[in-house]
Coordinates of C-alpha atoms in Angstrom, one line a residue:
Chain A
M1 CA 116.3 -77.2 -33.8
A2 CA 116.9 -80.6 -35.3
L3 CA 120.2 -82.8 -34.4
V4 CA 120.6 -84.0 -37.9
A5 CA 123.1 -87.2 -38.1
C6 CA 124.9 -88.8 -41.1
A7 CA 125.6 -92.4 -40.3
Q8 CA 128.3 -93.3 -42.7
F9 CA 129.3 -97.0 -43.2
S10 CA 130.7 -99.4 -45.8
P11 CA 127.7 -101.5 -47.2
I12 CA 128.8 -104.9 -48.7
V13 CA 127.8 -105.3 -52.2
G14 CA 124.7 -107.6 -52.7
A15 CA 124.4 -108.3 -48.9
V16 CA 121.0 -106.8 -48.4
R17 CA 120.0 -108.4 -45.1
A18 CA 123.6 -107.6 -43.4
N19 CA 123.6 -104.1 -44.6
V20 CA 120.1 -103.3 -43.4
Q21 CA 121.0 -104.9 -40.1
R22 CA 124.1 -102.8 -39.9
S23 CA 122.1 -99.4 -40.9
L24 CA 119.5 -100.3 -38.1
E25 CA 122.3 -100.5 -35.4
L26 CA 123.6 -97.1 -36.7
I27 CA 120.1 -95.6 -36.7
A28 CA 119.5 -96.6 -33.0
D29 CA 122.8 -95.4 -32.0
A30 CA 122.2 -92.0 -33.5
A31 CA 118.7 -91.9 -32.1
A32 CA 120.1 -92.6 -28.6
Q33 CA 122.3 -89.7 -29.1
G34 CA 119.4 -87.6 -29.8
A35 CA 119.3 -87.4 -33.4
T36 CA 115.8 -86.7 -35.1
V37 CA 117.0 -86.8 -38.6
I38 CA 119.3 -89.8 -39.7
V39 CA 120.9 -89.9 -43.2
L40 CA 122.3 -93.1 -44.6
P41 CA 124.4 -93.6 -47.6
E42 CA 123.3 -94.0 -51.4
L43 CA 122.4 -97.8 -52.0
A44 CA 123.0 -98.5 -48.4
S45 CA 121.1 -101.8 -48.7
S46 CA 122.7 -103.2 -51.6
G47 CA 126.1 -101.8 -52.1
Y48 CA 127.2 -99.9 -55.2
V49 CA 129.7 -101.6 -57.6
F50 CA 127.4 -103.8 -59.4
N51 CA 128.9 -105.9 -62.5
D52 CA 125.5 -105.4 -64.4
T53 CA 122.0 -104.9 -64.3
A54 CA 121.3 -108.5 -63.4
E55 CA 123.2 -108.4 -60.2
A56 CA 122.0 -105.1 -59.2
A57 CA 118.3 -106.3 -60.0
A58 CA 119.1 -109.3 -57.5
A59 CA 120.2 -106.9 -54.8
S60 CA 117.0 -104.7 -55.3
E61 CA 113.7 -104.5 -53.5
P62 CA 110.2 -102.9 -54.1
A63 CA 109.6 -100.0 -51.8
D64 CA 107.8 -102.4 -49.5
G65 CA 110.7 -104.7 -49.3
F66 CA 112.9 -105.7 -46.2
A67 CA 114.9 -102.6 -46.5
V68 CA 112.4 -99.8 -46.6
S69 CA 110.0 -101.5 -44.4
S70 CA 112.8 -102.1 -41.7
W71 CA 113.7 -98.4 -41.9
Q72 CA 110.0 -97.4 -41.9
A73 CA 109.7 -99.5 -38.6
A74 CA 112.7 -97.8 -37.0
A75 CA 111.4 -94.4 -37.9
T76 CA 108.3 -95.1 -36.1
E77 CA 109.9 -96.9 -33.2
L78 CA 112.5 -94.3 -32.6
G79 CA 110.5 -91.2 -33.5
V80 CA 112.9 -90.2 -36.3
V81 CA 113.1 -89.1 -39.9
I82 CA 115.3 -91.5 -41.7
V83 CA 116.5 -90.9 -45.4
A84 CA 118.3 -93.8 -46.8
G85 CA 119.5 -95.3 -50.4
F86 CA 118.4 -98.6 -51.8
A87 CA 118.2 -100.3 -55.1
E88 CA 114.5 -100.4 -56.2
T89 CA 113.0 -103.1 -58.1
N90 CA 111.9 -102.0 -61.5
P91 CA 109.1 -104.5 -63.1
G92 CA 109.7 -102.5 -66.5
G93 CA 113.7 -103.0 -66.6
A94 CA 116.8 -102.1 -64.9
P95 CA 116.4 -101.2 -61.2
F96 CA 116.1 -97.6 -59.8
N97 CA 118.9 -95.9 -57.7
S98 CA 116.6 -94.7 -54.9
A99 CA 116.1 -93.3 -51.7
A100 CA 113.4 -93.3 -49.2
L101 CA 112.2 -90.8 -46.9
L102 CA 110.8 -92.4 -43.5
M103 CA 108.9 -90.6 -40.6
P104 CA 106.9 -91.8 -37.7
D105 CA 103.6 -93.4 -38.7
G106 CA 104.0 -92.2 -42.5
D107 CA 104.3 -93.7 -45.6
P108 CA 107.7 -94.0 -47.3
V109 CA 108.4 -91.4 -49.9
V110 CA 110.6 -92.7 -52.6
Y111 CA 112.8 -90.9 -54.9
R112 CA 114.6 -92.1 -58.0
K113 CA 118.0 -90.8 -59.0
V114 CA 117.6 -88.6 -62.0
H115 CA 121.1 -87.8 -62.7
L116 CA 122.9 -91.2 -62.9
W117 CA 126.7 -91.0 -62.5
D118 CA 129.3 -92.5 -64.9
R119 CA 128.7 -96.3 -65.4
E120 CA 125.4 -96.2 -63.3
R121 CA 123.6 -95.5 -66.7
L122 CA 124.6 -99.1 -67.7
I123 CA 123.0 -100.5 -64.5
F124 CA 120.0 -98.5 -63.4
T125 CA 117.0 -96.7 -65.0
P126 CA 117.1 -93.0 -64.4
G127 CA 114.2 -91.4 -62.4
D128 CA 111.9 -88.9 -64.0
D129 CA 110.4 -86.9 -61.2
L130 CA 111.5 -83.8 -59.2
P131 CA 113.0 -84.3 -55.8
P132 CA 110.5 -84.7 -53.3
V133 CA 110.1 -81.9 -50.4
V134 CA 108.1 -83.5 -47.6
D135 CA 106.7 -81.8 -44.3
T136 CA 108.1 -84.0 -41.5
P137 CA 107.9 -83.5 -37.7
V138 CA 111.3 -81.5 -37.9
G139 CA 110.6 -79.4 -40.7
R140 CA 110.5 -79.5 -44.8
V141 CA 112.9 -81.9 -45.9
G142 CA 114.1 -82.5 -49.5
V143 CA 115.8 -85.6 -51.0
M144 CA 118.4 -86.2 -53.8
I145 CA 121.0 -88.5 -54.5
C146 CA 124.8 -87.8 -54.9
Y147 CA 125.4 -86.7 -58.7
D148 CA 122.0 -84.8 -58.5
L149 CA 123.7 -82.5 -56.1
E150 CA 126.3 -81.4 -58.7
F151 CA 123.5 -79.6 -60.8
P152 CA 122.6 -76.4 -59.4
E153 CA 119.2 -76.6 -61.0
W154 CA 118.3 -79.5 -59.0
V155 CA 119.1 -78.0 -55.6
R156 CA 117.3 -74.9 -56.6
I157 CA 114.2 -76.7 -57.5
A158 CA 114.2 -78.4 -54.0
A159 CA 114.8 -75.2 -52.3
L160 CA 112.1 -73.3 -54.2
Q161 CA 109.7 -75.9 -53.2
G162 CA 110.7 -74.8 -49.5
A163 CA 113.1 -77.2 -48.5
E164 CA 114.7 -76.3 -45.2
L165 CA 117.1 -79.2 -45.1
I166 CA 118.1 -81.5 -48.2
C167 CA 119.1 -85.0 -47.2
A168 CA 121.4 -86.6 -49.7
P169 CA 122.6 -90.1 -49.6
V170 CA 125.9 -90.1 -51.6
N171 CA 128.5 -92.5 -52.8
W172 CA 131.5 -90.2 -53.4
P173 CA 134.3 -92.0 -55.2
S174 CA 137.8 -90.7 -54.0
V175 CA 139.7 -88.8 -56.6
D176 CA 143.0 -86.8 -56.3
R177 CA 142.8 -83.1 -55.2
P178 CA 145.3 -80.4 -54.5
I179 CA 147.0 -80.4 -51.1
G180 CA 145.1 -78.0 -49.0
E181 CA 141.8 -78.7 -50.5
R182 CA 138.5 -80.5 -49.4
P183 CA 136.8 -82.7 -51.8
G184 CA 135.2 -80.9 -54.6
E185 CA 131.9 -82.3 -53.7
V186 CA 132.0 -80.9 -50.2
V187 CA 132.8 -77.5 -51.9
R188 CA 129.8 -77.7 -54.0
V189 CA 127.5 -78.8 -51.2
Q190 CA 128.7 -75.7 -49.5
A191 CA 128.1 -73.5 -52.5
G192 CA 124.5 -75.2 -53.0
A193 CA 123.3 -74.4 -49.6
S194 CA 124.6 -70.8 -49.5
V195 CA 123.0 -69.6 -52.7
N196 CA 119.8 -71.1 -51.7
R197 CA 120.0 -70.7 -47.7
V198 CA 119.2 -74.4 -47.5
A199 CA 120.7 -76.9 -45.1
I200 CA 122.3 -79.9 -46.4
A201 CA 123.3 -83.2 -45.0
A202 CA 125.3 -85.5 -47.5
C203 CA 126.0 -88.9 -45.9
D204 CA 128.8 -90.7 -47.8
R205 CA 130.0 -94.2 -47.6
S206 CA 133.4 -95.6 -46.5
G207 CA 135.8 -98.4 -47.6
R208 CA 136.9 -100.1 -50.8
E209 CA 134.6 -102.0 -53.1
R210 CA 135.7 -103.8 -56.0
G211 CA 138.4 -101.5 -56.7
V212 CA 136.6 -98.3 -56.0
E213 CA 137.8 -96.3 -53.1
W214 CA 135.1 -94.3 -51.5
S215 CA 135.8 -90.8 -50.0
S216 CA 134.2 -91.3 -46.4
A217 CA 133.8 -87.5 -46.8
S218 CA 130.1 -87.0 -44.9
V219 CA 129.2 -83.3 -44.4
I220 CA 126.4 -81.2 -42.8
V221 CA 126.2 -77.6 -43.8
D222 CA 124.1 -74.8 -42.6
A223 CA 122.0 -72.6 -44.8
D224 CA 125.0 -70.2 -44.9
G225 CA 127.0 -72.9 -46.5
W226 CA 129.3 -73.5 -43.5
P227 CA 130.2 -77.0 -42.7
L228 CA 128.9 -77.9 -39.0
A229 CA 130.1 -81.2 -39.0
L230 CA 132.4 -83.2 -41.3
T231 CA 134.3 -86.4 -41.2
D232 CA 138.0 -86.3 -41.0
H233 CA 138.3 -87.2 -44.5
A234 CA 136.2 -84.4 -45.6
A235 CA 137.8 -81.9 -43.2
D236 CA 141.5 -82.7 -43.3
A237 CA 142.7 -80.5 -46.1
R238 CA 146.2 -81.2 -46.0
R239 CA 145.6 -85.0 -46.6
V240 CA 146.8 -86.2 -49.9
H241 CA 145.3 -89.4 -51.4
G242 CA 147.8 -91.6 -52.7
P243 CA 150.1 -94.6 -52.5
D244 CA 151.4 -93.6 -49.1
E245 CA 148.2 -93.8 -47.4
T246 CA 147.9 -96.9 -45.4
A247 CA 144.9 -99.2 -45.2
A248 CA 144.4 -97.7 -41.8
D249 CA 143.9 -94.4 -43.0
R250 CA 140.8 -95.4 -44.8
D251 CA 139.0 -98.1 -42.9
D252 CA 135.5 -99.5 -43.0
A253 CA 134.6 -98.3 -39.4
P254 CA 131.4 -96.6 -39.5
V255 CA 131.6 -92.9 -38.5
T256 CA 128.4 -90.8 -37.4
I257 CA 128.6 -87.2 -37.6
L258 CA 126.1 -85.0 -35.9
A259 CA 125.1 -81.4 -36.1
E260 CA 122.3 -79.2 -34.5
I261 CA 120.6 -77.2 -37.4
D262 CA 117.9 -74.4 -36.9
L263 CA 115.9 -75.6 -39.9
A264 CA 113.6 -72.4 -39.5
A265 CA 116.7 -70.3 -40.4
S266 CA 116.1 -71.6 -44.0
Q267 CA 113.0 -70.1 -44.5
T268 CA 114.5 -66.5 -44.6
K269 CA 116.2 -66.0 -47.9
L270 CA 117.5 -62.5 -46.8
I271 CA 121.3 -62.1 -46.8
A272 CA 121.6 -58.3 -46.5
E273 CA 119.1 -55.4 -46.2
Y274 CA 117.8 -55.5 -49.5
S275 CA 119.2 -59.0 -50.8
D276 CA 117.1 -62.0 -51.1
V277 CA 118.6 -65.0 -52.9
F278 CA 115.1 -65.8 -54.1
A279 CA 113.7 -62.6 -54.8
D280 CA 116.6 -61.4 -56.6
R281 CA 116.6 -64.2 -59.3
R282 CA 115.9 -62.9 -62.8
E283 CA 113.7 -65.6 -64.0
D284 CA 112.4 -63.4 -66.6
L285 CA 116.0 -63.7 -68.1
Y286 CA 117.0 -67.3 -67.3
G287 CA 114.6 -68.8 -69.9
R288 CA 116.2 -66.6 -72.7
F289 CA 119.1 -68.7 -73.4
A290 CA 118.0 -72.3 -74.5
R291 CA 120.7 -74.5 -75.7
Chain B
M1 CA 147.5 -71.3 -72.5
A2 CA 146.8 -67.8 -71.3
L3 CA 148.3 -66.2 -68.4
V4 CA 145.3 -64.5 -66.5
A5 CA 145.7 -61.6 -64.0
C6 CA 143.6 -60.0 -61.4
A7 CA 144.7 -56.3 -60.8
Q8 CA 143.2 -55.6 -57.3
F9 CA 143.4 -52.2 -56.1
S10 CA 141.6 -49.7 -54.1
P11 CA 139.6 -47.1 -56.2
I12 CA 138.8 -43.8 -54.7
V13 CA 135.1 -43.0 -54.8
G14 CA 134.3 -40.2 -57.4
A15 CA 137.8 -39.9 -58.6
V16 CA 137.5 -41.3 -62.0
R17 CA 140.6 -39.7 -63.5
A18 CA 142.9 -41.0 -60.7
N19 CA 141.3 -44.6 -60.7
V20 CA 141.9 -44.7 -64.4
Q21 CA 145.3 -43.5 -64.3
R22 CA 146.1 -46.2 -61.5
S23 CA 144.4 -49.0 -63.4
L24 CA 146.4 -48.2 -66.6
E25 CA 149.7 -48.6 -64.4
L26 CA 148.5 -51.8 -63.0
I27 CA 147.6 -53.1 -66.7
A28 CA 151.0 -52.3 -67.8
D29 CA 152.5 -54.0 -65.0
A30 CA 150.6 -57.2 -65.6
A31 CA 151.3 -57.0 -69.4
A32 CA 155.0 -56.6 -68.6
Q33 CA 154.6 -59.9 -66.5
G34 CA 153.3 -61.5 -69.7
A35 CA 149.4 -61.3 -68.8
T36 CA 147.4 -61.8 -71.9
V37 CA 144.1 -61.3 -69.7
I38 CA 143.8 -58.5 -67.3
V39 CA 140.7 -58.1 -65.0
L40 CA 140.0 -55.1 -62.9
P41 CA 137.7 -54.9 -60.1
E42 CA 133.8 -53.5 -60.2
L43 CA 133.3 -50.1 -60.6
A44 CA 137.2 -49.7 -61.0
S45 CA 136.9 -46.1 -62.5
S46 CA 134.4 -44.8 -60.2
G47 CA 134.4 -46.4 -56.6
Y48 CA 131.4 -48.1 -55.2
V49 CA 130.0 -46.5 -51.9
F50 CA 127.9 -43.7 -53.5
N51 CA 125.7 -41.8 -51.3
D52 CA 122.9 -41.7 -53.9
T53 CA 122.2 -41.8 -57.6
A54 CA 123.4 -38.3 -58.3
E55 CA 126.7 -39.1 -56.8
A56 CA 126.9 -42.1 -58.9
A57 CA 125.9 -40.4 -62.1
A58 CA 128.5 -37.8 -61.5
A59 CA 131.2 -40.5 -61.6
S60 CA 129.7 -42.2 -64.5
E61 CA 130.7 -42.0 -68.3
P62 CA 129.3 -43.3 -71.4
A63 CA 130.9 -46.6 -72.9
D64 CA 132.9 -44.1 -75.3
G65 CA 134.3 -42.2 -72.3
F66 CA 137.6 -41.7 -70.6
A67 CA 137.8 -45.1 -68.7
V68 CA 136.6 -47.3 -71.3
S69 CA 138.6 -45.3 -74.2
S70 CA 141.7 -45.5 -72.1
W71 CA 141.2 -49.3 -71.5
Q72 CA 140.6 -49.9 -75.2
A73 CA 143.8 -48.1 -76.0
A74 CA 145.8 -50.2 -73.7
A75 CA 144.3 -53.5 -74.9
T76 CA 145.4 -52.5 -78.5
E77 CA 148.9 -51.0 -77.5
L78 CA 149.8 -54.0 -75.2
G79 CA 147.9 -56.9 -77.1
V80 CA 145.9 -57.8 -74.1
V81 CA 142.4 -58.5 -73.2
I82 CA 140.9 -56.3 -70.4
V83 CA 137.7 -56.9 -68.4
A84 CA 137.0 -53.8 -66.0
G85 CA 134.2 -52.5 -64.2
F86 CA 132.8 -48.9 -64.6
A87 CA 129.7 -46.7 -63.9
E88 CA 127.9 -46.3 -67.1
T89 CA 125.9 -43.0 -67.9
N90 CA 122.4 -44.0 -68.5
P91 CA 120.5 -41.2 -70.2
G92 CA 117.1 -42.6 -69.2
G93 CA 117.8 -42.6 -65.5
A94 CA 120.1 -44.0 -62.7
P95 CA 123.5 -45.4 -64.1
F96 CA 124.4 -48.9 -64.6
N97 CA 126.8 -51.0 -63.0
S98 CA 128.8 -52.1 -66.1
A99 CA 131.8 -53.9 -67.1
A100 CA 133.7 -53.6 -70.5
L101 CA 135.6 -56.1 -72.3
L102 CA 138.3 -54.8 -74.4
M103 CA 140.4 -56.4 -76.9
P104 CA 143.1 -55.5 -79.4
D105 CA 141.7 -53.4 -82.2
G106 CA 138.2 -54.4 -81.1
D107 CA 135.1 -52.5 -80.1
P108 CA 134.3 -52.6 -76.4
V109 CA 131.8 -55.0 -75.3
V110 CA 129.6 -53.7 -72.4
Y111 CA 127.8 -55.7 -69.9
R112 CA 125.4 -54.3 -67.5
K113 CA 125.0 -55.9 -64.1
V114 CA 121.8 -57.7 -64.0
H115 CA 121.7 -59.0 -60.1
L116 CA 122.1 -55.7 -58.1
W117 CA 123.5 -56.1 -54.5
D118 CA 121.7 -54.8 -51.5
R119 CA 121.6 -51.0 -51.7
E120 CA 122.9 -51.0 -55.1
R121 CA 119.2 -51.0 -56.4
L122 CA 118.9 -47.6 -54.8
I123 CA 121.7 -46.4 -57.0
F124 CA 121.8 -48.1 -60.2
T125 CA 119.5 -49.3 -62.9
P126 CA 119.9 -53.2 -63.6
G127 CA 120.9 -54.6 -67.0
D128 CA 118.3 -56.6 -68.9
D129 CA 120.8 -58.5 -71.1
L130 CA 122.4 -62.0 -70.8
P131 CA 126.2 -62.0 -69.9
P132 CA 128.2 -61.7 -73.0
V133 CA 130.5 -64.4 -74.3
V134 CA 133.1 -63.1 -76.7
D135 CA 135.5 -64.7 -79.0
T136 CA 139.0 -62.9 -78.2
P137 CA 142.6 -63.8 -79.4
V138 CA 142.9 -66.0 -76.3
G139 CA 139.7 -67.8 -76.3
R140 CA 136.1 -67.6 -75.5
V141 CA 135.6 -65.1 -72.6
G142 CA 132.4 -64.6 -70.5
V143 CA 131.7 -61.2 -68.4
M144 CA 129.5 -60.8 -65.2
I145 CA 129.7 -58.8 -62.2
C146 CA 130.1 -59.6 -58.5
Y147 CA 126.7 -60.8 -57.2
D148 CA 125.8 -62.2 -60.6
L149 CA 128.2 -65.1 -59.8
E150 CA 126.1 -66.2 -56.8
F151 CA 123.1 -67.2 -59.2
P152 CA 124.0 -70.6 -60.5
E153 CA 121.8 -69.9 -63.4
W154 CA 123.9 -67.0 -64.8
V155 CA 127.1 -69.0 -64.5
R156 CA 125.5 -71.6 -66.4
I157 CA 124.2 -69.5 -69.2
A158 CA 127.8 -68.0 -69.7
A159 CA 129.2 -71.7 -69.7
L160 CA 126.5 -73.0 -72.2
Q161 CA 127.3 -70.2 -74.4
G162 CA 130.7 -71.6 -74.6
A163 CA 132.6 -69.4 -72.4
E164 CA 136.1 -71.0 -71.6
L165 CA 136.9 -68.2 -68.9
I166 CA 134.4 -66.1 -67.0
C167 CA 136.1 -62.6 -66.2
A168 CA 134.2 -61.1 -63.2
P169 CA 134.9 -57.6 -61.8
V170 CA 133.8 -57.8 -58.0
N171 CA 133.7 -55.9 -54.8
W172 CA 133.3 -58.2 -52.1
P173 CA 132.3 -56.8 -48.9
S174 CA 134.1 -58.4 -46.0
V175 CA 131.8 -60.2 -43.5
D176 CA 132.5 -62.5 -40.5
R177 CA 133.3 -66.2 -41.4
P178 CA 134.2 -69.3 -39.2
I179 CA 137.6 -69.8 -38.5
G180 CA 139.3 -72.2 -41.3
E181 CA 136.9 -70.9 -43.9
R182 CA 137.7 -69.1 -47.2
P183 CA 135.2 -66.1 -48.1
G184 CA 132.0 -67.8 -49.1
E185 CA 132.3 -65.9 -52.5
V186 CA 135.6 -67.8 -53.2
V187 CA 133.6 -71.1 -52.3
R188 CA 130.9 -70.3 -54.8
V189 CA 133.5 -69.4 -57.5
Q190 CA 134.9 -72.5 -57.0
A191 CA 131.7 -74.5 -57.4
G192 CA 130.5 -72.6 -60.3
A193 CA 133.6 -73.4 -62.2
S194 CA 133.6 -77.1 -61.5
V195 CA 129.7 -77.8 -62.3
N196 CA 130.3 -76.1 -65.6
R197 CA 133.9 -76.8 -66.4
V198 CA 134.8 -73.1 -66.9
A199 CA 137.6 -71.3 -65.4
I200 CA 136.7 -68.2 -63.5
A201 CA 138.8 -65.1 -62.7
A202 CA 137.3 -62.8 -60.0
C203 CA 139.1 -59.5 -59.4
D204 CA 138.1 -58.0 -56.0
R205 CA 139.1 -54.6 -54.6
S206 CA 141.0 -53.6 -51.4
G207 CA 140.8 -51.0 -48.9
R208 CA 137.9 -49.3 -46.8
E209 CA 135.5 -47.0 -48.4
R210 CA 133.0 -44.8 -46.2
G211 CA 132.8 -47.6 -43.7
V212 CA 132.9 -50.7 -45.9
E213 CA 135.8 -53.1 -45.6
W214 CA 136.4 -54.9 -48.7
S215 CA 137.6 -58.6 -48.9
S216 CA 140.7 -58.2 -50.9
A217 CA 139.9 -61.7 -52.0
S218 CA 140.8 -62.1 -55.6
V219 CA 140.8 -65.5 -56.9
I220 CA 141.5 -67.4 -60.2
V221 CA 140.1 -70.8 -60.5
D222 CA 140.4 -73.6 -63.2
A223 CA 137.7 -75.5 -65.0
D224 CA 137.9 -78.2 -62.0
G225 CA 137.2 -75.4 -59.4
W226 CA 140.6 -75.5 -57.8
P227 CA 142.0 -72.1 -57.0
L228 CA 145.4 -71.5 -59.2
A229 CA 146.0 -68.0 -57.4
L230 CA 144.3 -66.2 -54.5
T231 CA 145.4 -63.4 -52.7
D232 CA 146.5 -63.7 -49.0
H233 CA 143.0 -62.5 -47.9
A234 CA 141.4 -65.1 -49.9
A235 CA 143.8 -68.1 -49.0
D236 CA 144.4 -67.4 -45.4
A237 CA 141.8 -69.6 -43.9
R238 CA 142.8 -68.8 -40.3
R239 CA 142.3 -65.3 -40.7
V240 CA 139.4 -63.9 -38.5
H241 CA 138.3 -60.7 -39.4
G242 CA 137.5 -58.5 -36.4
P243 CA 138.5 -55.7 -33.8
D244 CA 142.1 -57.4 -33.5
E245 CA 142.9 -56.6 -37.1
T246 CA 145.3 -53.8 -37.5
A247 CA 145.1 -51.4 -40.4
A248 CA 148.4 -52.9 -41.8
D249 CA 146.4 -56.3 -42.2
R250 CA 144.2 -54.7 -44.6
D251 CA 146.0 -52.1 -46.6
D252 CA 145.2 -50.5 -49.7
A253 CA 148.3 -51.6 -51.6
P254 CA 147.5 -53.0 -55.1
V255 CA 147.9 -56.9 -55.5
T256 CA 148.2 -58.6 -59.0
I257 CA 147.5 -62.5 -58.8
L258 CA 148.7 -64.4 -61.9
A259 CA 147.7 -68.0 -63.2
E260 CA 148.3 -69.8 -66.2
I261 CA 145.4 -71.3 -67.6
D262 CA 144.5 -73.8 -70.4
L263 CA 141.5 -72.2 -71.7
A264 CA 140.8 -75.0 -74.3
A265 CA 140.3 -77.5 -71.3
S266 CA 137.0 -75.9 -70.6
Q267 CA 135.9 -77.1 -73.8
T268 CA 135.6 -80.9 -72.8
K269 CA 132.7 -81.1 -70.2
L270 CA 133.7 -84.8 -69.5
I271 CA 134.5 -85.7 -66.0
A272 CA 134.2 -89.4 -66.0
E273 CA 134.1 -92.0 -68.7
Y274 CA 130.4 -91.4 -69.3
S275 CA 129.7 -88.3 -67.3
D276 CA 129.5 -84.9 -68.9
V277 CA 128.4 -81.9 -67.0
F278 CA 126.4 -80.4 -69.8
A279 CA 125.1 -83.6 -71.6
D280 CA 123.8 -85.2 -68.2
R281 CA 121.7 -82.1 -67.5
R282 CA 118.0 -82.8 -67.6
E283 CA 116.6 -79.8 -69.1
D284 CA 113.5 -81.9 -69.6
L285 CA 112.6 -81.7 -66.1
Y286 CA 114.1 -78.4 -64.9
G287 CA 111.3 -76.5 -66.7
R288 CA 108.7 -78.5 -64.8
F289 CA 108.8 -76.7 -61.5
A290 CA 107.9 -73.1 -62.0
R291 CA 107.7 -71.0 -58.9

């Protein structure tokens, strides 16, 4: 069993030192509550809404920079696994939208977001590598970032590589949805988990940033796709986002959600006497249609 | 715009004539309400819980048999598209779990379920062809059956072939779920629709059959993944299935749900200024991991 935490907060664009400092406090708090896996938002060190590549580059660091080194030190000191997003310096051009996985006494494993959302393609360089799946002290952990989750192929690849838990830093922009519905991203996380029998922890961010309102909808789901923990904004299906919402409804206060997950449960893909979500795949047919 | 109907009812195992007669009444009712696409359950003509292949074979028919011929005549007479499940005779062995798409003055298009659920593999022969996607008077319609929907690869293939609406006859067995949750199958239909921007109409069955309790959870979702129509059993998130439930909670009465869908909306895959759920796929990478 692993106690998994999503430490949702509101990074300030460009304020790397302050953001990392804030994240370290939240990591220490989560570890004090017993968390052994701690997920932070996408671009936790840098903020998200950059005006251009130059501004993103100025808030970027290499994988041995202040942000990742600080998280690595915290992982070792606290004996926890950390997955956190950062803007990664790219000597060859625009920075990467990256996430690092840190474990005690390990080396950082860095993943570069492959599926860039909307205007990110004007700011960042996309990654070209598969999502890493890493043996950690708590189990096999996969890493991907935000819009990556919306591609079933990507979640499948991580699961087929043996991920028991996918840790996904995200920044989900808030969009209108029908009354009675969770954010669509939460629905897709639930589905991605259940069709693969893999747990997923998606850590969102909160607050407003240069006109973008974030969803504050962090969620942790088990391998059956049921939410074990959600923030109020992910869970409150009756909430309607709109002009009536007050600032207090969507403040910048950090929220950490926690859930105990039996990661070993992800190893069985059986969902009925004869049905196995991996063995039942028809790979002989999936390649027959090429677009 | 198309008015899409799911005509959920409770087929009786082995009673082909009676089941088809019942389905024709429901088709006529739905057409009288203005439906132009009418989906029936999986194995609507035959029932589902067969003891063995011989019993399934006895309830099977070729694609020019009574069930499909009756539905073809109804489609032509009423000017509607019908998608319905039937047990299809297989001269080479165990029958297929099939679905037929019928349109006015057309020839039946038959799909044979590829992903056989649980004990179905002891009863039926799996299909080996991709889901058909057919130009009909109301738009491009794809067909798949029940457990097929749980494989994101399969929904993707139908969508990449241009399906604007996927019609899926299903028989969803009722299983326990947490309080506050829709059936997992409904969640996965929502996600499958939204990641592909394709509408999906899943027609479930009702009733109990040889100890199996069916979900009665038909649902029609739009290309954003939001349910436009659901049965009470799909929608009532607070329902807990269990021993306290009375027979009246889950009767065999047919229920037809209806939703107006703008099928042309499925043609745009744009979900943000620069984000396109098809164009953003990284097919260059998806093949790199072969299990």
